[in-house]
Short mmCIF file of C-alpha atoms in Angstrom, two decimals:
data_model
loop_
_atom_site.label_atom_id
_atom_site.label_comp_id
_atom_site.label_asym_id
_atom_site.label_seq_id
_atom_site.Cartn_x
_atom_site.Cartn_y
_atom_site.Cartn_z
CA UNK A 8 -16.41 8.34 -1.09
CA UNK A 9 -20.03 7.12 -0.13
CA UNK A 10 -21.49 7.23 2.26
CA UNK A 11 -19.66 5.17 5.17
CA UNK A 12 -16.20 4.51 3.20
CA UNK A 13 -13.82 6.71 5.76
CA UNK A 14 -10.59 4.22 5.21
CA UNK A 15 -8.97 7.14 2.71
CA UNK A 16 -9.53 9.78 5.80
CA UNK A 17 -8.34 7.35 8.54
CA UNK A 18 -5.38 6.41 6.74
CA UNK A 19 -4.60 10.11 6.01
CA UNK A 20 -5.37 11.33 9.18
CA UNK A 21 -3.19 8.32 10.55
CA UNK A 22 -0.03 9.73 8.66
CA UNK A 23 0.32 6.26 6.42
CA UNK A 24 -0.81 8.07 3.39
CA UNK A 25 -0.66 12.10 2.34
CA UNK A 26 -2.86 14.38 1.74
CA UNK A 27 -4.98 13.18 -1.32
CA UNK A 28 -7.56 15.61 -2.97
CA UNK A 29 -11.18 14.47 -2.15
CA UNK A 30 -14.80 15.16 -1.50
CA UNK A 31 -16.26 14.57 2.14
CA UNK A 32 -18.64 11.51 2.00
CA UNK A 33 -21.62 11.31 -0.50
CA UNK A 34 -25.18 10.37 0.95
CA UNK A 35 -27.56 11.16 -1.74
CA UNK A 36 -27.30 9.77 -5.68
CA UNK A 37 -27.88 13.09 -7.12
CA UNK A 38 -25.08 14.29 -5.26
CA UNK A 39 -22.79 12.41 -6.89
CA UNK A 40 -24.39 12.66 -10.56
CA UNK A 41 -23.66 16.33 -9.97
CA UNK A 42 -20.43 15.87 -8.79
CA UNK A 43 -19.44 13.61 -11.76
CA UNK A 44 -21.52 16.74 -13.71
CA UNK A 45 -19.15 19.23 -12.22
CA UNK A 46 -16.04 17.60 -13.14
CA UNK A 47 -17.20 17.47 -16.68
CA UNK A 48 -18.52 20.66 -17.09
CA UNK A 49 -15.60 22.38 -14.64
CA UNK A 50 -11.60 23.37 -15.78
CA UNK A 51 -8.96 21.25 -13.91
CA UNK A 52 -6.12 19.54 -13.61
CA UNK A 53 -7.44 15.83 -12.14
CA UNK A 54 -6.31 13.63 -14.00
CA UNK A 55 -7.44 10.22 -11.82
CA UNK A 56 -11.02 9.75 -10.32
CA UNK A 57 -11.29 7.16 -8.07
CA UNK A 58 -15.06 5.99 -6.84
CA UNK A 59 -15.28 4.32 -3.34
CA UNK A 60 -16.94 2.30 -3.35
CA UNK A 61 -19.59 0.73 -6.12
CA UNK A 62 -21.32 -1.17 -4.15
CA UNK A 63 -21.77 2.11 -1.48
CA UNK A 64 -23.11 4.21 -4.51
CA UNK A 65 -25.46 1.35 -6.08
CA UNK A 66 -27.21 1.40 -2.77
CA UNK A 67 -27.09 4.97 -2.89
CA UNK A 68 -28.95 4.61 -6.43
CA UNK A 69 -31.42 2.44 -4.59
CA UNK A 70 -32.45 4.35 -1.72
CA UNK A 71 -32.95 7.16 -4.40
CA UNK A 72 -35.18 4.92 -6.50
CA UNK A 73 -37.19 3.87 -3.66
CA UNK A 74 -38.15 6.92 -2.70
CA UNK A 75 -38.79 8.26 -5.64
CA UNK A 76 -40.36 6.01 -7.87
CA UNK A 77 -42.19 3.49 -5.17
CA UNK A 78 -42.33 6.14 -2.00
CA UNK A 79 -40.19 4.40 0.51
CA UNK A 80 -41.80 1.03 0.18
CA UNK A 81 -38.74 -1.71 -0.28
CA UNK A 82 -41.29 -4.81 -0.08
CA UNK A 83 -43.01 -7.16 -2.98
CA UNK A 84 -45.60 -4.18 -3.61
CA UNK A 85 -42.33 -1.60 -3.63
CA UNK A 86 -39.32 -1.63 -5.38
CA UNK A 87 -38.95 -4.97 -5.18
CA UNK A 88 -42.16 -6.00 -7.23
CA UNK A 89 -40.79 -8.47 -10.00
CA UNK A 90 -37.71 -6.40 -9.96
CA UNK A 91 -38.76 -3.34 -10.89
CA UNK A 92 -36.82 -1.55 -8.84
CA UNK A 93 -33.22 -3.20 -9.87
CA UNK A 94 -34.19 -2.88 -13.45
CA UNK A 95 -35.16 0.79 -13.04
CA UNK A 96 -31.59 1.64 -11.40
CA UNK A 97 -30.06 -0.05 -14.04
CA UNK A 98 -30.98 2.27 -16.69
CA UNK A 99 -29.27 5.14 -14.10
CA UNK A 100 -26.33 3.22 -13.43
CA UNK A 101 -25.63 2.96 -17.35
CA UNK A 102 -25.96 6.73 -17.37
CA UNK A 103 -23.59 6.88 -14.98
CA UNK A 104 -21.08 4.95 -16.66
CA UNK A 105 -21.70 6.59 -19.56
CA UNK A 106 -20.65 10.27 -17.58
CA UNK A 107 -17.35 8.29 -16.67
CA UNK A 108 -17.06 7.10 -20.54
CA UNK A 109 -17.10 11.03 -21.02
CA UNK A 110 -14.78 12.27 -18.11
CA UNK A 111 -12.31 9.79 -19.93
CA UNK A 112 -12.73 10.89 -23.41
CA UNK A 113 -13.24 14.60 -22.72
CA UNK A 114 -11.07 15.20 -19.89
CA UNK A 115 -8.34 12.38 -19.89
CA UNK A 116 -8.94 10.88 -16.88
CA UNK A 117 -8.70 7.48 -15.79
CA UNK A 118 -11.56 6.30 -13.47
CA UNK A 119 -10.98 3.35 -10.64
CA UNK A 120 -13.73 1.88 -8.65
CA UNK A 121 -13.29 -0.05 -5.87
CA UNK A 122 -15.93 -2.52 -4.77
CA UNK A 123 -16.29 -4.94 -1.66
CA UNK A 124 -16.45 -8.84 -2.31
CA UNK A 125 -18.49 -11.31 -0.80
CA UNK A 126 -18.42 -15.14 -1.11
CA UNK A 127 -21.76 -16.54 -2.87
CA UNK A 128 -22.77 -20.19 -4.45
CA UNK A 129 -22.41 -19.87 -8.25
CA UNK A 130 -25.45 -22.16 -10.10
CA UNK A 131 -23.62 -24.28 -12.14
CA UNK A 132 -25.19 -25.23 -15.12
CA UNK A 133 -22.49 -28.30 -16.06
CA UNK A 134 -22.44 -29.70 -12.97
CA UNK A 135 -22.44 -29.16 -9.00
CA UNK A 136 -22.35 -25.77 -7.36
CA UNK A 137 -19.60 -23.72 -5.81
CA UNK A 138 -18.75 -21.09 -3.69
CA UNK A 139 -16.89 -17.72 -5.27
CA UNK A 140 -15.68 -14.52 -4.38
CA UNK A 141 -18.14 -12.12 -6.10
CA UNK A 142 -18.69 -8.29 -6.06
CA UNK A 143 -20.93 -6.94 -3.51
CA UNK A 144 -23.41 -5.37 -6.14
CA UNK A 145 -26.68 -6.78 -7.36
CA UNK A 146 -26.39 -8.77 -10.36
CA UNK A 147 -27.60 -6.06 -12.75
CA UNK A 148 -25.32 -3.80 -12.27
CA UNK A 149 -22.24 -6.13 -11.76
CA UNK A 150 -22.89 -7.07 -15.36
CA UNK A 151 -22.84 -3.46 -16.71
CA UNK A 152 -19.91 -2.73 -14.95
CA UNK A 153 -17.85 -5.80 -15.78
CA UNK A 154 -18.83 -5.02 -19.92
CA UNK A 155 -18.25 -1.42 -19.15
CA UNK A 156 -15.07 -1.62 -17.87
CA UNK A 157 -11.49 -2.24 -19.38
CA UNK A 158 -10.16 -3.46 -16.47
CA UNK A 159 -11.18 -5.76 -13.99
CA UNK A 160 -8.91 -7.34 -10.76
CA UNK A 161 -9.72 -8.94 -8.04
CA UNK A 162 -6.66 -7.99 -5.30
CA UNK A 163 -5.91 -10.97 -2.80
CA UNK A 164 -3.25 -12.29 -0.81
CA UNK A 165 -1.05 -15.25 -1.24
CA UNK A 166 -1.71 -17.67 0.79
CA UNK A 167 -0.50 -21.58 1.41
CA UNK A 168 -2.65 -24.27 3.14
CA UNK A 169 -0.76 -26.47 4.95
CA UNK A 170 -1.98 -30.63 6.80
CA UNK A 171 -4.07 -29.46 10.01
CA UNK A 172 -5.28 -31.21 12.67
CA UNK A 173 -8.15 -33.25 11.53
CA UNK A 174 -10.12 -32.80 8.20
CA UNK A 175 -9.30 -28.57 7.84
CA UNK A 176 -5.68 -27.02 6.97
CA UNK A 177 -3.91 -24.38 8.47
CA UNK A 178 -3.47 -21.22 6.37
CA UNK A 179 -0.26 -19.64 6.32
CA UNK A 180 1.21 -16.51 4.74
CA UNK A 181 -1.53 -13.44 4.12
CA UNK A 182 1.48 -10.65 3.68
CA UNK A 183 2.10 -10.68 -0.19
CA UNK A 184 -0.80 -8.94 -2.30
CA UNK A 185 -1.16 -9.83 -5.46
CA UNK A 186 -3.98 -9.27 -8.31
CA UNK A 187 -5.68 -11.51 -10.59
CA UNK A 188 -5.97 -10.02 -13.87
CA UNK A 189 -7.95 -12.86 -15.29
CA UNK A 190 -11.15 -14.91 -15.05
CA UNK A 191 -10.92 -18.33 -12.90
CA UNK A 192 -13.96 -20.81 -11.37
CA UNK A 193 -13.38 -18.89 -7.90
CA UNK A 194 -13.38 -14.81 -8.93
CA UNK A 195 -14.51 -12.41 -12.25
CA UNK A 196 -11.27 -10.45 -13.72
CA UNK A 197 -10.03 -9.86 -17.28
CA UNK A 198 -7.96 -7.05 -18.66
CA UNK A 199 -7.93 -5.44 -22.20
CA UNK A 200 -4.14 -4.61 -21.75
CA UNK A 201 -2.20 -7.91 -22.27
CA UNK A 202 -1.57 -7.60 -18.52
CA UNK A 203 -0.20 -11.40 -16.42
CA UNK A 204 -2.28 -13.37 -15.33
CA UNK A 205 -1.37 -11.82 -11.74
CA UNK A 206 1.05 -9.69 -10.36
CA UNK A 207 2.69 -8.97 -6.90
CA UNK A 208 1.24 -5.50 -5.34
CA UNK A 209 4.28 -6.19 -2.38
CA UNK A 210 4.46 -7.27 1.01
CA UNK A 211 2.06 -5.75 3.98
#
C-alpha cells in the first residue's frame, strides 16, 4: 500500500474482509524497490502481489526524483524543466516493471495494480474533443504500464439514465459492478486472454 491507501486495513479492521497478508504503508520509492527486491531475492509461498495504488507509488517515484536529482525544486527550473523530471522517472518506472516481469517469471506470481481514475478532455485529432475516464498517472507512465501489462479493466457500475426534469437525466441503478475488458471512446482496457467484452463483478 502507499502511502495514504488504508481502504485494505479499514475494511479488515471493519470485519468485511479477513485477514490478508500485507506490508504497513510505503512512503519512500526505495522502500518499495526493496520490497519488490526482497520478494525476489526471499523463499515464499505468495503467490499474488497486489500494488495499491499506481498512481500513489508514481508520486512516490516523483518526490524521490525531486529530491534527488533537482533538490526539492518542483518548478520550471526543477523537475519540471521541459519535462525532465517525468522523463527521468520513466526510465525507473520501467525498471520497476521490469522487477514485476521477474517476480512473475521467477516466482509465479501474478501482480495486480490498482489505480484511481479521473475524468480528462481527450484531444481529438478527427474531430471535436471529449471527456474520458482516464488513469490518475502522468501520461508517461500510463503508457508503459498499459504496453506492459496483459491485462487492463476499467471496473464501473451499471447504470441507466432516465428523462429528468429539464435538459439533465436522472441516473438510476449504481449496485451491479461490472468490468470493461476492452477499449471504447470513454475508458483504456484490453485483455490478452479472449476475455468479454465485460463481465458482472455482482451486486453491492
Amino acid at each position: 500500500m502507499s502511502r495514504g491507501e488504508t481502504g485494505l486495513e479499514t475494511l479488515i479492521d471493519s470485519g468485511q474482509l479477513g485477514e490478508v497478508p500485507h506490508l504497513p504503508q510505503i512512503h519512500t520509492w526505495p522502500d518499495f524497490i526493496a520490497i519488490l527486491d526482497q520478494l525476489l531475492s526471499s523463499e515464499h509461498g505468495y503467490k499474488t502481489l497486489v500494488i495499491d495504488a499506481a498512481n500513489g507509488f508514481e508520486q512516490l517515484l516523483y518526490e524521490w526524483i525531486c529530491e534527488k536529482d533537482f533538490k526539492g525544486d518542483w518548478g520550471p527550473k526543477g523537475f519540471a524543466s521541459y519535462a525532465q523530471g517525468y522523463a527521468i522517472s520513466s526510465t525507473h518506472w520501467e525498471g520497476m516493471l521490469t522487477t514485476l516481469d521477474r517476480l512473475r517469471e521467477k516466482k509465479g506470481m501474478a501482480i495486480i495494480l490498482l489505480a484511481h481514475a479521473k475524468i480528462a478532455t481527450f484531444k481529438n485529432p478527427a474531430g471535436e474533443d471529449y471527456d474520458r475516464f482516464t488513469p490518475a498517472i502522468h501520461k508517461s507512465q500510463w503508457g508503459l504500464l498499459f504496453k506492459w501489462s496483459d491485462l487492463c479493466l476499467f471496473f464501473d457500475f451499471v447504470t441507466a439514465i432516465h428523462d429528468g426534469d429539464g435538459n439533465k437525466g436522472k441516473a438510476r441503478g449504481g449496485t451491479q459492478r461490472i468490468a470493461h475488458c476492452e477499449r471504447r471512446a470513454a475508458w483504456d482496457a484490453k485483455n490478452r486472454h479472449g476475455l468479454p467484452e465485460t463481465f458482472s463483478l455482482g451486486s453491492s
